[in-house]
Short mmCIF file of C-alpha atoms and ligand atoms in Angstrom, two decimals:
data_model
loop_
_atom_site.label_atom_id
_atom_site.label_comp_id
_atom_site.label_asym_id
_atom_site.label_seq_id
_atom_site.Cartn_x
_atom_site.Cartn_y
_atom_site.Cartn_z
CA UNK A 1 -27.63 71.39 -19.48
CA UNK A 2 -25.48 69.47 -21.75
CA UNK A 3 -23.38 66.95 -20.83
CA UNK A 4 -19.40 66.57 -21.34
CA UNK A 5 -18.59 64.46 -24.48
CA UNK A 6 -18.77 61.18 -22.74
CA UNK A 7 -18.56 57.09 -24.96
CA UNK A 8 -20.92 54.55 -24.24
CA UNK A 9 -20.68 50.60 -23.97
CA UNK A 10 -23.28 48.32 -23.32
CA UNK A 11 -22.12 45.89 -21.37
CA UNK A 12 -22.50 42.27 -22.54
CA UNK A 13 -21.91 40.47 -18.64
CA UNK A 14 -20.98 41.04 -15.28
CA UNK A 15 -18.01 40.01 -15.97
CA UNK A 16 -18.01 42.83 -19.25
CA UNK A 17 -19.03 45.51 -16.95
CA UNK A 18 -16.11 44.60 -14.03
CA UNK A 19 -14.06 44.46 -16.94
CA UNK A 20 -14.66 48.04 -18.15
CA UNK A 21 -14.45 49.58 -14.49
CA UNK A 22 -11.31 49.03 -14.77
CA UNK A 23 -10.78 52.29 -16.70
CA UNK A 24 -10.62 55.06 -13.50
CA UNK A 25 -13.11 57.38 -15.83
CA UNK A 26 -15.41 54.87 -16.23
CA UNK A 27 -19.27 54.95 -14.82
CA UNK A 28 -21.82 52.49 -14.83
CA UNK A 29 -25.28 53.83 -15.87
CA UNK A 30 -28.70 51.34 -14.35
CA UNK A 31 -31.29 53.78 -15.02
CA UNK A 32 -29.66 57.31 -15.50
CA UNK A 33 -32.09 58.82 -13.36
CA UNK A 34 -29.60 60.29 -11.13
CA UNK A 35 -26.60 60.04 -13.07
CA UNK A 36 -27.74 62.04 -16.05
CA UNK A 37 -28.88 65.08 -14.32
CA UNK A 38 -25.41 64.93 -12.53
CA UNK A 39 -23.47 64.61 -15.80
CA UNK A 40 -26.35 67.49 -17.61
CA UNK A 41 -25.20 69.98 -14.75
CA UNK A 42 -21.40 68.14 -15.29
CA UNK A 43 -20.87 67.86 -11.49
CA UNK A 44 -20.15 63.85 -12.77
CA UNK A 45 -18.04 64.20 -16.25
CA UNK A 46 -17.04 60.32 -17.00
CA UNK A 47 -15.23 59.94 -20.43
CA UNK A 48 -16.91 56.31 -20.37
CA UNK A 49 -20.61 55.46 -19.41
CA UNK A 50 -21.14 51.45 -18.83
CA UNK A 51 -24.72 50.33 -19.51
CA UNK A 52 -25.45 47.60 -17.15
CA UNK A 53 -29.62 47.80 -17.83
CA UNK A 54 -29.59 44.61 -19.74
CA UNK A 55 -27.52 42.34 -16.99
CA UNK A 56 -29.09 39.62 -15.22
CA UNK A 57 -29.24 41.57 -12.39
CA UNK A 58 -32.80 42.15 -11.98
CA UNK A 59 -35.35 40.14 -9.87
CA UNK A 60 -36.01 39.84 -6.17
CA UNK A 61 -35.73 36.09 -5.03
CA UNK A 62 -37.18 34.66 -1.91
CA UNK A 63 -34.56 32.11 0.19
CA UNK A 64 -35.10 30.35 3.51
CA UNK A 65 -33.11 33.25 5.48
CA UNK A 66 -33.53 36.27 3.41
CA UNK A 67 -34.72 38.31 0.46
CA UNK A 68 -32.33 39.12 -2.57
CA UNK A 69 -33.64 41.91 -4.72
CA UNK A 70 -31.07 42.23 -7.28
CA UNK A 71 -29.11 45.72 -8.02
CA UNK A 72 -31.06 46.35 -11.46
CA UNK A 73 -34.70 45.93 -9.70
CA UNK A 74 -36.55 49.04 -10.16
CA UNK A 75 -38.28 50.58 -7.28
CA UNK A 76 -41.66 50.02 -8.74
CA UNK A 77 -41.34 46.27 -8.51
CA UNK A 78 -40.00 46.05 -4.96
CA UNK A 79 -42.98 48.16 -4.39
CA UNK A 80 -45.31 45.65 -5.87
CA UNK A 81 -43.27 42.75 -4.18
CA UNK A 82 -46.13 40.89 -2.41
CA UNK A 83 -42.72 38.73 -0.74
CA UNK A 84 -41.93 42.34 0.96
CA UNK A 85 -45.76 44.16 1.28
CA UNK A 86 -47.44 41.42 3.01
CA UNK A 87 -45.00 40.20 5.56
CA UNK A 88 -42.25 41.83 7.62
CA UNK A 89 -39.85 43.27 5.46
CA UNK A 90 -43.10 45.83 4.35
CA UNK A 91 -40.80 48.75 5.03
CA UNK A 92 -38.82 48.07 2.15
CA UNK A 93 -41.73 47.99 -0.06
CA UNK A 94 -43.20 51.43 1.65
CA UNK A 95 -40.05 52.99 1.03
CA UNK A 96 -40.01 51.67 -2.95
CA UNK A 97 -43.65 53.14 -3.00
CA UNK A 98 -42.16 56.95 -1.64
CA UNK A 99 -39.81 57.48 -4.05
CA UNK A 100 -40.15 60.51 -6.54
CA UNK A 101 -43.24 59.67 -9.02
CA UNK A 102 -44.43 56.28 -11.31
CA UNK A 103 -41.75 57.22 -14.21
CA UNK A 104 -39.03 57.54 -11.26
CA UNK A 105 -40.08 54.80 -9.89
CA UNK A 106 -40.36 52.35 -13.08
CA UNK A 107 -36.49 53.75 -13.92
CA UNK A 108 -34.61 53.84 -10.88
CA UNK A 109 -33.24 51.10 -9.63
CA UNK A 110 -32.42 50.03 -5.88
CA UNK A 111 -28.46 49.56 -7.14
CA UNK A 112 -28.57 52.87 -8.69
CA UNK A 113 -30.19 54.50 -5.53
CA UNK A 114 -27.92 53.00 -2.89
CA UNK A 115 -24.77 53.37 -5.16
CA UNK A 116 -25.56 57.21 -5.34
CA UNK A 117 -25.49 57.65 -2.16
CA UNK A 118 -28.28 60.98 -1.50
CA UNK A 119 -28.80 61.45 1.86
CA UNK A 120 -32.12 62.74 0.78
CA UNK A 121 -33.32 58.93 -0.50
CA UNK A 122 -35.95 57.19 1.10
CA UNK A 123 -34.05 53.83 0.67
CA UNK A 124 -31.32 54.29 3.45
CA UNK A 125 -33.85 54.44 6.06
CA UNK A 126 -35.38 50.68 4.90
CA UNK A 127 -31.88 49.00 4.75
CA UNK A 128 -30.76 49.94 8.16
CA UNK A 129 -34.40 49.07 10.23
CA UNK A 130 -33.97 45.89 8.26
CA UNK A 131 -30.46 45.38 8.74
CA UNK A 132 -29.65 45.27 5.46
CA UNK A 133 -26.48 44.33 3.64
CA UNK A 134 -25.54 45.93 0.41
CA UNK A 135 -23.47 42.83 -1.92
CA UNK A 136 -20.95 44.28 -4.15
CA UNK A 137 -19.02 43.21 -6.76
CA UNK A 138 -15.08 43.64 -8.26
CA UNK A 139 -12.37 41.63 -9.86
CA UNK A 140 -11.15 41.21 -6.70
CA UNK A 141 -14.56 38.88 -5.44
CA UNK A 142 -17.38 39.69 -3.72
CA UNK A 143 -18.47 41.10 -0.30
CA UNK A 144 -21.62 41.75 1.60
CA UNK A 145 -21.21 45.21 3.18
CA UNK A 146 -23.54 45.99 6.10
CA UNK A 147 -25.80 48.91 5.36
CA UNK A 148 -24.64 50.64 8.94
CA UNK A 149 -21.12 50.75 7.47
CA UNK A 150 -22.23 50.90 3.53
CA UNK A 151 -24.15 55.01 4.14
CA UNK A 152 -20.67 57.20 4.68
CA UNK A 153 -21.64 60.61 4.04
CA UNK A 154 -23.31 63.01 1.23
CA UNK A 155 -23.38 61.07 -1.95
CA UNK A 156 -20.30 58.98 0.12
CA UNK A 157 -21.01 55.18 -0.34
CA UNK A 158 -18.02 52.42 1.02
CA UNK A 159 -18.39 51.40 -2.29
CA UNK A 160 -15.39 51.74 -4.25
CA UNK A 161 -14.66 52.68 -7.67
CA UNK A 162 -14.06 49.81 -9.62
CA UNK A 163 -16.86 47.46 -7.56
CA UNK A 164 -20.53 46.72 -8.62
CA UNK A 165 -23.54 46.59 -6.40
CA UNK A 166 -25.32 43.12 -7.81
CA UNK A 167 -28.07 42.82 -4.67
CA UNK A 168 -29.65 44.09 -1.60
CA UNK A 169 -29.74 41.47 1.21
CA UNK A 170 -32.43 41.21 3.44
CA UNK A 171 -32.82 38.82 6.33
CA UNK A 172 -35.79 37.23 7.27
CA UNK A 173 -36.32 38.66 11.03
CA UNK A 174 -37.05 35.55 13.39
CA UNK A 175 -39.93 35.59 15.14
CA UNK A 176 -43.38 37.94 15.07
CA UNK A 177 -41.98 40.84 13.40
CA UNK A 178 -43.55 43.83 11.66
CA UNK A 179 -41.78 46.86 9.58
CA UNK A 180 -42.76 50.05 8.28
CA UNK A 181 -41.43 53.52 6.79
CA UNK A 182 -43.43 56.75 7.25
CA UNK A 183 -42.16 59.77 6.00
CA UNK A 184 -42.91 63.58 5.51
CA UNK A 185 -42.15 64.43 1.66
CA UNK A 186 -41.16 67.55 0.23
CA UNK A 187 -43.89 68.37 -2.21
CA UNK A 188 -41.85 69.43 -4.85
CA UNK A 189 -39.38 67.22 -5.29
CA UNK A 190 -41.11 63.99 -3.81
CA UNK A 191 -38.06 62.86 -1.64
CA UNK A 192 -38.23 62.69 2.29
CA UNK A 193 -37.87 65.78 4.85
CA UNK A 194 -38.02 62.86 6.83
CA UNK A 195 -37.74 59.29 6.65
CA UNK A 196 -38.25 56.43 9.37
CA UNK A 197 -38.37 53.10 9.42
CA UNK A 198 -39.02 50.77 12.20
CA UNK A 199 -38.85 46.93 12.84
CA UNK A 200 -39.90 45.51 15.96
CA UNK A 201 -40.29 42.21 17.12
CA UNK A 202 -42.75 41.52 19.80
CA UNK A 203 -43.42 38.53 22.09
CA UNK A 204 -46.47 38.33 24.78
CA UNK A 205 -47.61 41.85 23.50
CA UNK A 206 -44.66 43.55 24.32
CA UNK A 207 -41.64 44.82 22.05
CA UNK A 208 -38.43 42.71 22.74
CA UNK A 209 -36.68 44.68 19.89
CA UNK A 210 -36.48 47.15 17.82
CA UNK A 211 -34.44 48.94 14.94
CA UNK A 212 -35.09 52.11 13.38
CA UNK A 213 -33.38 53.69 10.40
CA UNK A 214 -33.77 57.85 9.56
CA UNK A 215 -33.31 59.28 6.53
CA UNK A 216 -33.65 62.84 5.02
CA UNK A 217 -32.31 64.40 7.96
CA UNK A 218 -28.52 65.08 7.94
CA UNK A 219 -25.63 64.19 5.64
CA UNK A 220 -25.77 60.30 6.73
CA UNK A 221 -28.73 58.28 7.22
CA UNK A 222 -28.61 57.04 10.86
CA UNK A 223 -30.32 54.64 13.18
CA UNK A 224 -31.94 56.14 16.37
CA UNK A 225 -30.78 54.15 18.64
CA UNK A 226 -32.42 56.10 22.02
CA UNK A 227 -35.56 55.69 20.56
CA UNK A 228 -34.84 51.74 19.39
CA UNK A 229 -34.23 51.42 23.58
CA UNK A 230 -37.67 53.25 24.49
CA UNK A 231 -39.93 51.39 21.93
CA UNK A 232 -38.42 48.13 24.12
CA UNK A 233 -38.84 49.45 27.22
CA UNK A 234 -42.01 51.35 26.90
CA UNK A 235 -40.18 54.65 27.49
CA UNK A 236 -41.69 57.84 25.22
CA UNK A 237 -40.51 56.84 21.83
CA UNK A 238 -41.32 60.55 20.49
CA UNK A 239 -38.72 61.88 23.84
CA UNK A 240 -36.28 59.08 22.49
CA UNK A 241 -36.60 60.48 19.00
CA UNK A 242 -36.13 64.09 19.93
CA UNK A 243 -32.61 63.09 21.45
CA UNK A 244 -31.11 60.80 18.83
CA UNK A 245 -32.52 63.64 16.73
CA UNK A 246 -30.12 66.41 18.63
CA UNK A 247 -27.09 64.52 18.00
CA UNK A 248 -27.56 65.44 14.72
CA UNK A 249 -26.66 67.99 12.17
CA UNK A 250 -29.50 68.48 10.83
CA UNK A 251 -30.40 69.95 7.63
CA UNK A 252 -32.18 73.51 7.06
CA UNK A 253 -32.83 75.72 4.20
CA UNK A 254 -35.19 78.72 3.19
CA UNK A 255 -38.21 76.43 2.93
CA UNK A 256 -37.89 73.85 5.76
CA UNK A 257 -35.70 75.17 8.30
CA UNK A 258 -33.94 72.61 10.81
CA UNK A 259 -36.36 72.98 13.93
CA UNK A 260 -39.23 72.03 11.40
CA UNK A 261 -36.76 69.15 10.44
CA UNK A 262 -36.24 67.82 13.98
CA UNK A 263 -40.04 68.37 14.36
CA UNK A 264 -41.13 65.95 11.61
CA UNK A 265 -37.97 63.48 11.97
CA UNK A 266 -39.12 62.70 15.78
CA UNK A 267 -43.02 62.53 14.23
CA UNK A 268 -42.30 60.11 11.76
CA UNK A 269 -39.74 57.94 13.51
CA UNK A 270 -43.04 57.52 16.20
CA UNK A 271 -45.23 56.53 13.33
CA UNK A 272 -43.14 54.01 11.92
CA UNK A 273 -42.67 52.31 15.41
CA UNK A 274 -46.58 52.68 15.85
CA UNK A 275 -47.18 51.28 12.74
CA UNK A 276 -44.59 48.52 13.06
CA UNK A 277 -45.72 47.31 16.34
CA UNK A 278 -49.28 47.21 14.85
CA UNK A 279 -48.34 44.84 12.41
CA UNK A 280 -45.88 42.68 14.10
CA UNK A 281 -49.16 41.88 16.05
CA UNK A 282 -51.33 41.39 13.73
CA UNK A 283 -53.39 44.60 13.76
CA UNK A 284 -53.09 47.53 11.47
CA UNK A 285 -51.69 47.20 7.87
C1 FAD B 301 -37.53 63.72 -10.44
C2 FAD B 301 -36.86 62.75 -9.49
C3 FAD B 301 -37.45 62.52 -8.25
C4 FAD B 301 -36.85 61.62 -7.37
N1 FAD B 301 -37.43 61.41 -6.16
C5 FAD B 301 -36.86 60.54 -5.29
C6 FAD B 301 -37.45 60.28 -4.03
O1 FAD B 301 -38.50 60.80 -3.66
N2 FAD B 301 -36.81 59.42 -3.20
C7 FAD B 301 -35.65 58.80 -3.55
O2 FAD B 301 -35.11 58.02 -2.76
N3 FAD B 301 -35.08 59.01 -4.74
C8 FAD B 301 -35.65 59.86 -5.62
N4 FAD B 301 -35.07 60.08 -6.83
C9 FAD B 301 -33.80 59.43 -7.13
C10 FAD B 301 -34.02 58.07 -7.77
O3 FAD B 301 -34.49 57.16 -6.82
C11 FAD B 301 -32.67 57.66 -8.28
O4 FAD B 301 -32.34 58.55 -9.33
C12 FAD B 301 -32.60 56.25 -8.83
O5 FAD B 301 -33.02 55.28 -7.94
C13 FAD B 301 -31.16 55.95 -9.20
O6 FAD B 301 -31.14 54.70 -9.83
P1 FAD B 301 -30.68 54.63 -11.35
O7 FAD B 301 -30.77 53.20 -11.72
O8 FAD B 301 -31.44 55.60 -12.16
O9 FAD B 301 -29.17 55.07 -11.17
P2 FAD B 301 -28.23 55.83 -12.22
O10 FAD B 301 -28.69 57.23 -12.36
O11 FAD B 301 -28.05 55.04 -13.45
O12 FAD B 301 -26.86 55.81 -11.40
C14 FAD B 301 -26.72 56.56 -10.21
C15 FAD B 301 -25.31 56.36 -9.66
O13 FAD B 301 -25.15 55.04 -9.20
C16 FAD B 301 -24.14 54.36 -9.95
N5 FAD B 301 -24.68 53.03 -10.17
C17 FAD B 301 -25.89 52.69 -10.72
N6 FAD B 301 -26.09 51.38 -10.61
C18 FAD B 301 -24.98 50.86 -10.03
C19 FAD B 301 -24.58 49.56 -9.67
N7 FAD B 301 -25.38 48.48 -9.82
N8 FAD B 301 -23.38 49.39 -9.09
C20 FAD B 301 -22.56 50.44 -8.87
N9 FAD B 301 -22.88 51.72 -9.18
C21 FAD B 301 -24.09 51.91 -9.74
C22 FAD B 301 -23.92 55.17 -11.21
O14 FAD B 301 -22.60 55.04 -11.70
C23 FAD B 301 -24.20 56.57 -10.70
O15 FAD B 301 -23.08 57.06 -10.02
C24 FAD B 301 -35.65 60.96 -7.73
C25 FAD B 301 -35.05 61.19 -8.99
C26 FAD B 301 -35.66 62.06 -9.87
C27 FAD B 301 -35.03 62.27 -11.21
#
């Protein structure tokens, strides 16, 4: 449980830390959370770490059109964010809230989750109801990447090696909208067997759309789109669920086999609509 001989730089600037990914060994390191215990078991072995905790990066601003939270923002303050909790972005907030325990939550930050790449992390789930887009950073300029292309595979980001995440874009949903994430945690470990989040947006009482985003459940956080159709057309969201569910390869080990999987990934994708819809008219928190 010792890491690899590794040197550290702190970087002075954005600019610093682009700079110093340069080097193809390099690694940045936000809030080491995930990247020591990597480098501790040396599955990640880079000769140089890149300390970005003390950029500028931190912060979640509030614009016309949408909501930056900035890369180094740690998951307990975008769970505190009253600009997410008390209007319809409140998914991303629930899904800050889920994640591992307070000290996990006061050190990890959203850059350093997304940039990981877990397909057990609650955080996938929020970016793709909300349609999300994941900024990033290199010499070569910036670029907002969608979170439905950004999630690639196990710990596979379309992030490349010498670019920084600086923010996660939200955009304010038009008209009466509502989000939320429910999930089903592992109570060991803290992350998701199953993650859901919903945004709907409804008009005369009835749900004109909807997006959902699932995490926790296979290699690749995905959005279930069958069930996104029923919660619009009043179809069984739960039947929905079950089928964008199948079309999955769904994970399974000694303690929560897949069928329980499937089971709670179709349960809490109908909360999260449930819960959504409650909100977006006015009802529930
Ligand atoms: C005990 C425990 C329980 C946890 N439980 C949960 C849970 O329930 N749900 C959940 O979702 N997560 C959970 N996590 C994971 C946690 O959310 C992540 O470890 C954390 O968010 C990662 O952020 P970080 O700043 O610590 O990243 P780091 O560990 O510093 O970095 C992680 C990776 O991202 C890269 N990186 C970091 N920041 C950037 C950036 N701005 N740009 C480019 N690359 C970057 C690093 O190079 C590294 O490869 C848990 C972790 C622990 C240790």
């Amino acid at each position: 449980m010792i890491p690899a001989e590794f040197a550290y730089r702190r970087a002075t600037s954005v600019e610093d830390a682009i700079a110093a990914l340069a080097d193809p060994d390099a690694k940045v390191i936000a809030g080491g959370h995930s990247l020591v215990p990597m480098m501790k078991l040396r599955l990640a072995r880079p000769a140089l770490l890149v300390d970005i905790a003390g950029l500028p990066l931190g912060g979640i601003s509030d614009g016309a059109d949408e909501v930056v939270i900035g890369a180094l923002t740690s998951h307990a303050d975008i769970a505190r964010a009253t600009v997410l909790s008390a209007g319809p972005l409140a998914a991303a907030a629930e899904c800050a809230a889920s994640v591992g325990d307070a000290q996990v939550r006061n050190a990890g930050t959203i850059g350093g989750s997304v940039a990981h790449g877990d397909p057990a992390s609650d955080a996938p789930a929020a970016l793709l109801a909300l349609d999300a887009r994941v900024r990033v950073l290199s010499a070569a300029g910036q670029r907002d990447v969608p979170a439905t292309e950004f999630f690639k595979g196990p710990f596979w980001t379309a992030l490349g090696e010498q670019e920084l995440v600086t923010a996660v874009v939200l955009p304010k949903p038009a008209g009466q909208a509502g989000s939320a994430y429910a999930s089903v945690e592992d109570p060991a470990s803290g992350y998701p067997l199953a993650g859901a989040a919903a945004l709907v947006v409804v008009e005369g009482g009835r749900v004109v759309s909807a997006r959902i985003g699932v995490t926790g459940v296979s290699g690749t956080p995905f959005r279930a789109t069958a069930a996104e159709a029923a919660a619009v057309s009043g179809a069984s969201v739960g039947d929905a669920a079950r089928e964008d569910i199948a079309g999955q390869d769904v994970f399974g080990d000694s303690r929560f086999d897949e069928e329980y999987r499937r089971h709670i990934a179709a349960i809490v994708i109908g909360r999260a609509v449930e819960r959504a819809v409650a909100r977006a008219q006015g009802g529930a928190k």
